[in-house]
């Protein structure tokens, strides 16, 4: 079958009962985009104020829509430690986390 003939997928997937979708993102705390995004403080803020809340919201939505399914967000342990244990109003190099 050709790549345009999707009937082959129907046969191949007829016995499939579960599909796992695995995704990974690259954490770059490097120096591109300085000073707007390159400093680690800015990268941490993106994770703390955008990525982590979005992941939590998505997990709740999936649980609500389909309790048998789940969304598991993986990240670096030190990021989670900073997120949960970071002192309030911490400022690094003049940037509030």
PDB file of C-alpha atoms in Angstrom, residues 3 19 27-28 33 49-51 55 62 69 72-74 78 80 87 92 97:
ATOM      1  CA  UNK A   3       1.376   6.215   2.111  1.00  0.00           C
ATOM      2  CA  UNK A  19      -1.797   3.825  22.518  1.00  0.00           C
ATOM      3  CA  UNK A  27      15.278  22.362  28.928  1.00  0.00           C
ATOM      4  CA  UNK A  28      17.622  25.052  27.673  1.00  0.00           C
ATOM      5  CA  UNK A  33      17.839  35.615  23.686  1.00  0.00           C
ATOM      6  CA  UNK A  49       4.128  30.423  35.477  1.00  0.00           C
ATOM      7  CA  UNK A  50       3.308  28.750  32.148  1.00  0.00           C
ATOM      8  CA  UNK A  51       4.414  25.149  31.657  1.00  0.00           C
ATOM      9  CA  UNK A  55       0.394  20.661  32.638  1.00  0.00           C
ATOM     10  CA  UNK A  62      -8.146  14.669  30.985  1.00  0.00           C
ATOM     11  CA  UNK A  69      -6.809   7.958  31.035  1.00  0.00           C
ATOM     12  CA  UNK A  72       1.860  12.411  33.164  1.00  0.00           C
ATOM     13  CA  UNK A  73       4.172  15.391  32.855  1.00  0.00           C
ATOM     14  CA  UNK A  74       7.847  14.673  33.370  1.00  0.00           C
ATOM     15  CA  UNK A  78      15.535  20.093  40.575  1.00  0.00           C
ATOM     16  CA  UNK A  80      10.146  20.654  40.835  1.00  0.00           C
ATOM     17  CA  UNK A  87      11.214  30.889  49.091  1.00  0.00           C
ATOM     18  CA  UNK A  92      18.015  36.267  41.495  1.00  0.00           C
ATOM     19  CA  UNK A  97      10.958  34.168  40.509  1.00  0.00           C
TER      20      UNK A  97
END
